[in-house]
Structures are given as C-alpha cells and as structure tokens.
C-alpha cells in the first residue's frame, strides 16, 4: 500500500492508522533502514496465496485453512 508514502511526498496529512501501508519516503530517497513489521504481499491475482518476509525469514504461499485442502502437519494438530 503506497498511499501513505505518496501522501507524504505530496505533503498531504493523513491518519496513517487507517491504512495498512507504511511511509517509506526515506527508502525511496536512497536511505536504508530495517523493517519493524513483517512485509506481506500476494504474488498473484486473487488466488488466495500470499508471502511474508520477516527479518531473515521468508514464507511463501500461506493460505487460510478453510481454503487450503493440501495436507499439513499443523492441521488438526493438538496444541501443547
């Protein structure tokens, strides 16, 4: 969601709590910084799959259990 960044560049004040995106104007201007929150994105259209990047960890093709019919070691597992 680039809306918070575009509004920041344009000088438009917004309530950033209403948007999922974060302001990354500094990164677009060439600065580097670490992320505080995981980054989520969908590599395809509306196929239900998503990916997540958190620090050195990357997960691909997450899905909700209601739409995922593939076998999973976590599905139906008894919590400790």
PDB file of N, CA and C in Angstrom:
ATOM      1  N   UNK A   1       0.852  -1.169   0.000  1.00  0.00           N
ATOM      2  CA  UNK A   1       0.000   0.000   0.000  1.00  0.00           C
ATOM      3  C   UNK A   1       0.897   1.230   0.000  1.00  0.00           C
ATOM      4  N   UNK A   2       0.985   1.892  -1.134  1.00  0.00           N
ATOM      5  CA  UNK A   2       1.856   3.053  -1.263  1.00  0.00           C
ATOM      6  C   UNK A   2       1.161   4.371  -0.953  1.00  0.00           C
ATOM      7  N   UNK A   3      -0.131   4.349  -0.637  1.00  0.00           N
ATOM      8  CA  UNK A   3      -0.857   5.594  -0.407  1.00  0.00           C
ATOM      9  C   UNK A   3      -0.225   6.444   0.691  1.00  0.00           C
ATOM     10  N   UNK A   4       0.140   5.902   1.862  1.00  0.00           N
ATOM     11  CA  UNK A   4       0.776   6.746   2.871  1.00  0.00           C
ATOM     12  C   UNK A   4       2.063   7.408   2.369  1.00  0.00           C
ATOM     13  N   UNK A   5       2.863   6.698   1.595  1.00  0.00           N
ATOM     14  CA  UNK A   5       4.102   7.266   1.056  1.00  0.00           C
ATOM     15  C   UNK A   5       3.806   8.356   0.038  1.00  0.00           C
ATOM     16  N   UNK A   6       2.865   8.109  -0.858  1.00  0.00           N
ATOM     17  CA  UNK A   6       2.524   9.116  -1.864  1.00  0.00           C
ATOM     18  C   UNK A   6       1.950  10.370  -1.222  1.00  0.00           C
ATOM     19  N   UNK A   7       1.132  10.210  -0.189  1.00  0.00           N
ATOM     20  CA  UNK A   7       0.593  11.373   0.527  1.00  0.00           C
ATOM     21  C   UNK A   7       1.707  12.135   1.227  1.00  0.00           C
ATOM     22  N   UNK A   8       2.674  11.422   1.799  1.00  0.00           N
ATOM     23  CA  UNK A   8       3.800  12.074   2.455  1.00  0.00           C
ATOM     24  C   UNK A   8       4.603  12.908   1.455  1.00  0.00           C
ATOM     25  N   UNK A   9       4.867  12.353   0.281  1.00  0.00           N
ATOM     26  CA  UNK A   9       5.608  13.068  -0.760  1.00  0.00           C
ATOM     27  C   UNK A   9       4.842  14.310  -1.221  1.00  0.00           C
ATOM     28  N   UNK A  10       3.517  14.184  -1.316  1.00  0.00           N
ATOM     29  CA  UNK A  10       2.686  15.298  -1.775  1.00  0.00           C
ATOM     30  C   UNK A  10       2.398  16.314  -0.666  1.00  0.00           C
ATOM     31  N   UNK A  11       2.810  16.009   0.562  1.00  0.00           N
ATOM     32  CA  UNK A  11       2.572  16.920   1.673  1.00  0.00           C
ATOM     33  C   UNK A  11       1.158  16.879   2.206  1.00  0.00           C
ATOM     34  N   UNK A  12       0.460  15.771   1.971  1.00  0.00           N
ATOM     35  CA  UNK A  12      -0.925  15.610   2.426  1.00  0.00           C
ATOM     36  C   UNK A  12      -0.923  14.850   3.753  1.00  0.00           C
ATOM     37  N   UNK A  13      -1.498  15.456   4.782  1.00  0.00           N
ATOM     38  CA  UNK A  13      -1.590  14.791   6.082  1.00  0.00           C
ATOM     39  C   UNK A  13      -2.736  13.788   6.074  1.00  0.00           C
ATOM     40  N   UNK A  14      -2.440  12.562   6.513  1.00  0.00           N
ATOM     41  CA  UNK A  14      -3.463  11.523   6.621  1.00  0.00           C
ATOM     42  C   UNK A  14      -3.329  10.844   7.980  1.00  0.00           C
ATOM     43  N   UNK A  15      -4.386  10.185   8.388  1.00  0.00           N
ATOM     44  CA  UNK A  15      -4.336   9.369   9.597  1.00  0.00           C
ATOM     45  C   UNK A  15      -3.791   8.009   9.180  1.00  0.00           C
ATOM     46  N   UNK A  16      -2.506   7.768   9.423  1.00  0.00           N
ATOM     47  CA  UNK A  16      -1.848   6.553   8.947  1.00  0.00           C
ATOM     48  C   UNK A  16      -2.382   5.290   9.606  1.00  0.00           C
ATOM     49  N   UNK A  17      -3.153   5.418  10.691  1.00  0.00           N
ATOM     50  CA  UNK A  17      -3.726   4.229  11.322  1.00  0.00           C
ATOM     51  C   UNK A  17      -4.866   3.643  10.497  1.00  0.00           C
ATOM     52  N   UNK A  18      -5.334   4.385   9.499  1.00  0.00           N
ATOM     53  CA  UNK A  18      -6.423   3.902   8.656  1.00  0.00           C
ATOM     54  C   UNK A  18      -5.923   3.122   7.440  1.00  0.00           C
ATOM     55  N   UNK A  19      -4.610   3.008   7.287  1.00  0.00           N
ATOM     56  CA  UNK A  19      -4.034   2.333   6.125  1.00  0.00           C
ATOM     57  C   UNK A  19      -3.069   1.251   6.577  1.00  0.00           C
ATOM     58  N   UNK A  20      -2.941   0.202   5.777  1.00  0.00           N
ATOM     59  CA  UNK A  20      -2.023  -0.888   6.106  1.00  0.00           C
ATOM     60  C   UNK A  20      -0.590  -0.564   5.705  1.00  0.00           C
ATOM     61  N   UNK A  21      -0.418   0.333   4.754  1.00  0.00           N
ATOM     62  CA  UNK A  21       0.920   0.669   4.284  1.00  0.00           C
ATOM     63  C   UNK A  21       1.668   1.518   5.291  1.00  0.00           C
ATOM     64  N   UNK A  22       2.967   1.641   5.065  1.00  0.00           N
ATOM     65  CA  UNK A  22       3.768   2.494   5.917  1.00  0.00           C
ATOM     66  C   UNK A  22       4.503   3.507   5.045  1.00  0.00           C
ATOM     67  N   UNK A  23       4.887   4.606   5.640  1.00  0.00           N
ATOM     68  CA  UNK A  23       5.577   5.655   4.900  1.00  0.00           C
ATOM     69  C   UNK A  23       7.032   5.231   4.697  1.00  0.00           C
ATOM     70  N   UNK A  24       7.426   5.101   3.431  1.00  0.00           N
ATOM     71  CA  UNK A  24       8.794   4.678   3.104  1.00  0.00           C
ATOM     72  C   UNK A  24       9.487   5.710   2.213  1.00  0.00           C
ATOM     73  N   UNK A  25       9.096   6.970   2.368  1.00  0.00           N
ATOM     74  CA  UNK A  25       9.693   8.040   1.567  1.00  0.00           C
ATOM     75  C   UNK A  25      11.213   8.039   1.707  1.00  0.00           C
ATOM     76  N   UNK A  26      11.716   7.824   2.916  1.00  0.00           N
ATOM     77  CA  UNK A  26      13.163   7.827   3.130  1.00  0.00           C
ATOM     78  C   UNK A  26      13.861   6.737   2.327  1.00  0.00           C
ATOM     79  N   UNK A  27      13.236   5.583   2.200  1.00  0.00           N
ATOM     80  CA  UNK A  27      13.824   4.482   1.431  1.00  0.00           C
ATOM     81  C   UNK A  27      13.818   4.820  -0.057  1.00  0.00           C
ATOM     82  N   UNK A  28      12.710   5.415  -0.548  1.00  0.00           N
ATOM     83  CA  UNK A  28      12.647   5.822  -1.956  1.00  0.00           C
ATOM     84  C   UNK A  28      13.705   6.865  -2.286  1.00  0.00           C
ATOM     85  N   UNK A  29      14.132   7.627  -1.281  1.00  0.00           N
ATOM     86  CA  UNK A  29      15.155   8.661  -1.494  1.00  0.00           C
ATOM     87  C   UNK A  29      16.570   8.102  -1.329  1.00  0.00           C
ATOM     88  N   UNK A  30      16.696   6.789  -1.146  1.00  0.00           N
ATOM     89  CA  UNK A  30      18.005   6.152  -1.118  1.00  0.00           C
ATOM     90  C   UNK A  30      18.528   5.776   0.244  1.00  0.00           C
ATOM     91  N   UNK A  31      17.815   6.091   1.300  1.00  0.00           N
ATOM     92  CA  UNK A  31      18.259   5.705   2.641  1.00  0.00           C
ATOM     93  C   UNK A  31      17.907   4.250   2.909  1.00  0.00           C
ATOM     94  N   UNK A  32      18.606   3.636   3.819  1.00  0.00           N
ATOM     95  CA  UNK A  32      18.284   2.255   4.188  1.00  0.00           C
ATOM     96  C   UNK A  32      17.904   2.219   5.663  1.00  0.00           C
ATOM     97  N   UNK A  33      17.045   1.302   5.994  1.00  0.00           N
ATOM     98  CA  UNK A  33      16.628   1.101   7.374  1.00  0.00           C
ATOM     99  C   UNK A  33      16.058  -0.296   7.510  1.00  0.00           C
ATOM    100  N   UNK A  34      16.020  -0.785   8.713  1.00  0.00           N
ATOM    101  CA  UNK A  34      15.447  -2.111   8.937  1.00  0.00           C
ATOM    102  C   UNK A  34      13.943  -1.980   9.121  1.00  0.00           C
ATOM    103  N   UNK A  35      13.261  -3.055   8.832  1.00  0.00           N
ATOM    104  CA  UNK A  35      11.804  -3.075   8.979  1.00  0.00           C
ATOM    105  C   UNK A  35      11.450  -3.417  10.416  1.00  0.00           C
ATOM    106  N   UNK A  36      10.372  -2.821  10.904  1.00  0.00           N
ATOM    107  CA  UNK A  36       9.889  -3.135  12.241  1.00  0.00           C
ATOM    108  C   UNK A  36       8.783  -4.180  12.211  1.00  0.00           C
ATOM    109  N   UNK A  37       8.082  -4.278  11.102  1.00  0.00           N
ATOM    110  CA  UNK A  37       6.951  -5.197  10.977  1.00  0.00           C
ATOM    111  C   UNK A  37       7.169  -6.125   9.793  1.00  0.00           C
ATOM    112  N   UNK A  38       6.564  -7.299   9.814  1.00  0.00           N
ATOM    113  CA  UNK A  38       6.660  -8.200   8.658  1.00  0.00           C
ATOM    114  C   UNK A  38       6.047  -7.554   7.418  1.00  0.00           C
ATOM    115  N   UNK A  39       6.534  -7.966   6.264  1.00  0.00           N
ATOM    116  CA  UNK A  39       6.028  -7.482   4.977  1.00  0.00           C
ATOM    117  C   UNK A  39       5.208  -8.602   4.346  1.00  0.00           C
ATOM    118  N   UNK A  40       3.964  -8.322   3.988  1.00  0.00           N
ATOM    119  CA  UNK A  40       3.080  -9.302   3.348  1.00  0.00           C
ATOM    120  C   UNK A  40       2.761  -8.849   1.938  1.00  0.00           C
ATOM    121  N   UNK A  41       2.643  -9.792   0.998  1.00  0.00           N
ATOM    122  CA  UNK A  41       2.226  -9.461  -0.360  1.00  0.00           C
ATOM    123  C   UNK A  41       1.647 -10.689  -1.026  1.00  0.00           C
ATOM    124  N   UNK A  42       0.886 -10.439  -2.088  1.00  0.00           N
ATOM    125  CA  UNK A  42       0.311 -11.530  -2.889  1.00  0.00           C
ATOM    126  C   UNK A  42       1.015 -11.560  -4.228  1.00  0.00           C
ATOM    127  N   UNK A  43       1.687 -12.654  -4.557  1.00  0.00           N
ATOM    128  CA  UNK A  43       2.416 -12.722  -5.817  1.00  0.00           C
ATOM    129  C   UNK A  43       1.507 -12.856  -7.034  1.00  0.00           C
ATOM    130  N   UNK A  44       0.290 -13.343  -6.857  1.00  0.00           N
ATOM    131  CA  UNK A  44      -0.630 -13.498  -7.970  1.00  0.00           C
ATOM    132  C   UNK A  44      -1.867 -12.662  -7.765  1.00  0.00           C
ATOM    133  N   UNK A  45      -2.830 -12.850  -8.613  1.00  0.00           N
ATOM    134  CA  UNK A  45      -4.073 -12.077  -8.518  1.00  0.00           C
ATOM    135  C   UNK A  45      -4.814 -12.423  -7.237  1.00  0.00           C
ATOM    136  N   UNK A  46      -5.956 -13.015  -7.338  1.00  0.00           N
ATOM    137  CA  UNK A  46      -6.734 -13.335  -6.132  1.00  0.00           C
ATOM    138  C   UNK A  46      -6.783 -14.843  -5.928  1.00  0.00           C
ATOM    139  N   UNK A  47      -5.614 -15.483  -5.982  1.00  0.00           N
ATOM    140  CA  UNK A  47      -5.562 -16.935  -5.838  1.00  0.00           C
ATOM    141  C   UNK A  47      -5.545 -17.395  -4.384  1.00  0.00           C
ATOM    142  N   UNK A  48      -5.587 -16.442  -3.433  1.00  0.00           N
ATOM    143  CA  UNK A  48      -5.606 -16.804  -2.029  1.00  0.00           C
ATOM    144  C   UNK A  48      -4.238 -17.028  -1.428  1.00  0.00           C
ATOM    145  N   UNK A  49      -3.200 -17.097  -2.258  1.00  0.00           N
ATOM    146  CA  UNK A  49      -1.855 -17.308  -1.753  1.00  0.00           C
ATOM    147  C   UNK A  49      -1.222 -15.980  -1.371  1.00  0.00           C
ATOM    148  N   UNK A  50      -0.303 -16.030  -0.436  1.00  0.00           N
ATOM    149  CA  UNK A  50       0.406 -14.828  -0.011  1.00  0.00           C
ATOM    150  C   UNK A  50       1.813 -15.216   0.410  1.00  0.00           C
ATOM    151  N   UNK A  51       2.657 -14.218   0.541  1.00  0.00           N
ATOM    152  CA  UNK A  51       4.020 -14.426   1.015  1.00  0.00           C
ATOM    153  C   UNK A  51       4.294 -13.454   2.150  1.00  0.00           C
ATOM    154  N   UNK A  52       5.275 -13.792   2.980  1.00  0.00           N
ATOM    155  CA  UNK A  52       5.633 -12.950   4.107  1.00  0.00           C
ATOM    156  C   UNK A  52       7.147 -12.912   4.233  1.00  0.00           C
ATOM    157  N   UNK A  53       7.685 -11.730   4.534  1.00  0.00           N
ATOM    158  CA  UNK A  53       9.103 -11.551   4.795  1.00  0.00           C
ATOM    159  C   UNK A  53       9.234 -10.900   6.161  1.00  0.00           C
ATOM    160  N   UNK A  54       9.967 -11.542   7.079  1.00  0.00           N
ATOM    161  CA  UNK A  54      10.162 -11.009   8.423  1.00  0.00           C
ATOM    162  C   UNK A  54      11.615 -11.260   8.803  1.00  0.00           C
ATOM    163  N   UNK A  55      12.434 -10.214   8.760  1.00  0.00           N
ATOM    164  CA  UNK A  55      13.854 -10.368   9.043  1.00  0.00           C
ATOM    165  C   UNK A  55      14.502 -11.296   8.026  1.00  0.00           C
ATOM    166  N   UNK A  56      15.140 -12.359   8.501  1.00  0.00           N
ATOM    167  CA  UNK A  56      15.777 -13.337   7.609  1.00  0.00           C
ATOM    168  C   UNK A  56      14.843 -14.466   7.212  1.00  0.00           C
ATOM    169  N   UNK A  57      13.575 -14.413   7.623  1.00  0.00           N
ATOM    170  CA  UNK A  57      12.617 -15.485   7.347  1.00  0.00           C
ATOM    171  C   UNK A  57      11.686 -15.082   6.220  1.00  0.00           C
ATOM    172  N   UNK A  58      11.498 -15.991   5.270  1.00  0.00           N
ATOM    173  CA  UNK A  58      10.577 -15.775   4.163  1.00  0.00           C
ATOM    174  C   UNK A  58       9.646 -16.975   4.067  1.00  0.00           C
ATOM    175  N   UNK A  59       8.354 -16.709   4.008  1.00  0.00           N
ATOM    176  CA  UNK A  59       7.375 -17.791   3.871  1.00  0.00           C
ATOM    177  C   UNK A  59       6.574 -17.537   2.607  1.00  0.00           C
ATOM    178  N   UNK A  60       6.327 -18.593   1.843  1.00  0.00           N
ATOM    179  CA  UNK A  60       5.582 -18.474   0.592  1.00  0.00           C
ATOM    180  C   UNK A  60       4.287 -19.262   0.666  1.00  0.00           C
ATOM    181  N   UNK A  61       3.316 -18.777  -0.048  1.00  0.00           N
ATOM    182  CA  UNK A  61       2.056 -19.480  -0.275  1.00  0.00           C
ATOM    183  C   UNK A  61       1.327 -19.860   0.993  1.00  0.00           C
ATOM    184  N   UNK A  62       1.126 -18.868   1.846  1.00  0.00           N
ATOM    185  CA  UNK A  62       0.284 -19.065   3.014  1.00  0.00           C
ATOM    186  C   UNK A  62      -1.163 -19.077   2.555  1.00  0.00           C
ATOM    187  N   UNK A  63      -2.004 -19.749   3.251  1.00  0.00           N
ATOM    188  CA  UNK A  63      -3.424 -19.711   2.918  1.00  0.00           C
ATOM    189  C   UNK A  63      -4.236 -19.997   4.170  1.00  0.00           C
ATOM    190  N   UNK A  64      -5.494 -19.676   4.109  1.00  0.00           N
ATOM    191  CA  UNK A  64      -6.354 -19.973   5.246  1.00  0.00           C
ATOM    192  C   UNK A  64      -6.698 -21.450   5.239  1.00  0.00           C
ATOM    193  N   UNK A  65      -6.898 -22.012   6.408  1.00  0.00           N
ATOM    194  CA  UNK A  65      -7.214 -23.434   6.481  1.00  0.00           C
ATOM    195  C   UNK A  65      -8.540 -23.755   5.819  1.00  0.00           C
ATOM    196  N   UNK A  66      -9.444 -22.785   5.767  1.00  0.00           N
ATOM    197  CA  UNK A  66     -10.745 -23.057   5.158  1.00  0.00           C
ATOM    198  C   UNK A  66     -10.647 -23.257   3.652  1.00  0.00           C
ATOM    199  N   UNK A  67      -9.605 -22.665   3.009  1.00  0.00           N
ATOM    200  CA  UNK A  67      -9.488 -22.823   1.561  1.00  0.00           C
ATOM    201  C   UNK A  67      -8.334 -23.732   1.168  1.00  0.00           C
ATOM    202  N   UNK A  68      -7.507 -24.137   2.112  1.00  0.00           N
ATOM    203  CA  UNK A  68      -6.352 -24.980   1.824  1.00  0.00           C
ATOM    204  C   UNK A  68      -6.731 -26.433   2.034  1.00  0.00           C
ATOM    205  N   UNK A  69      -6.689 -27.214   0.957  1.00  0.00           N
ATOM    206  CA  UNK A  69      -7.043 -28.630   1.062  1.00  0.00           C
ATOM    207  C   UNK A  69      -5.818 -29.540   1.041  1.00  0.00           C
ATOM    208  N   UNK A  70      -4.618 -28.951   0.987  1.00  0.00           N
ATOM    209  CA  UNK A  70      -3.410 -29.772   0.948  1.00  0.00           C
ATOM    210  C   UNK A  70      -3.092 -30.301   2.341  1.00  0.00           C
ATOM    211  N   UNK A  71      -2.423 -31.444   2.430  1.00  0.00           N
ATOM    212  CA  UNK A  71      -2.047 -31.982   3.734  1.00  0.00           C
ATOM    213  C   UNK A  71      -1.106 -31.033   4.459  1.00  0.00           C
ATOM    214  N   UNK A  72      -1.246 -30.936   5.733  1.00  0.00           N
ATOM    215  CA  UNK A  72      -0.404 -30.059   6.527  1.00  0.00           C
ATOM    216  C   UNK A  72      -0.141 -30.705   7.869  1.00  0.00           C
ATOM    217  N   UNK A  73       1.130 -30.678   8.345  1.00  0.00           N
ATOM    218  CA  UNK A  73       1.390 -31.272   9.645  1.00  0.00           C
ATOM    219  C   UNK A  73       0.752 -30.481  10.781  1.00  0.00           C
ATOM    220  N   UNK A  74       0.378 -29.215  10.529  1.00  0.00           N
ATOM    221  CA  UNK A  74      -0.216 -28.410  11.581  1.00  0.00           C
ATOM    222  C   UNK A  74      -1.729 -28.556  11.656  1.00  0.00           C
ATOM    223  N   UNK A  75      -2.356 -28.961  10.558  1.00  0.00           N
ATOM    224  CA  UNK A  75      -3.801 -29.071  10.554  1.00  0.00           C
ATOM    225  C   UNK A  75      -4.239 -30.195  11.475  1.00  0.00           C
ATOM    226  N   UNK A  76      -5.135 -29.870  12.375  1.00  0.00           N
ATOM    227  CA  UNK A  76      -5.649 -30.877  13.271  1.00  0.00           C
ATOM    228  C   UNK A  76      -4.710 -31.277  14.388  1.00  0.00           C
ATOM    229  N   UNK A  77      -3.560 -30.618  14.439  1.00  0.00           N
ATOM    230  CA  UNK A  77      -2.594 -30.957  15.495  1.00  0.00           C
ATOM    231  C   UNK A  77      -3.138 -30.493  16.832  1.00  0.00           C
ATOM    232  N   UNK A  78      -2.848 -31.264  17.850  1.00  0.00           N
ATOM    233  CA  UNK A  78      -3.273 -30.899  19.196  1.00  0.00           C
ATOM    234  C   UNK A  78      -2.292 -29.904  19.778  1.00  0.00           C
ATOM    235  N   UNK A  79      -2.778 -28.746  20.256  1.00  0.00           N
ATOM    236  CA  UNK A  79      -1.848 -27.777  20.844  1.00  0.00           C
ATOM    237  C   UNK A  79      -1.206 -28.338  22.107  1.00  0.00           C
ATOM    238  N   UNK A  80       0.036 -27.911  22.396  1.00  0.00           N
ATOM    239  CA  UNK A  80       0.722 -28.451  23.585  1.00  0.00           C
ATOM    240  C   UNK A  80       0.021 -28.033  24.870  1.00  0.00           C
TER     241      UNK A  80
END
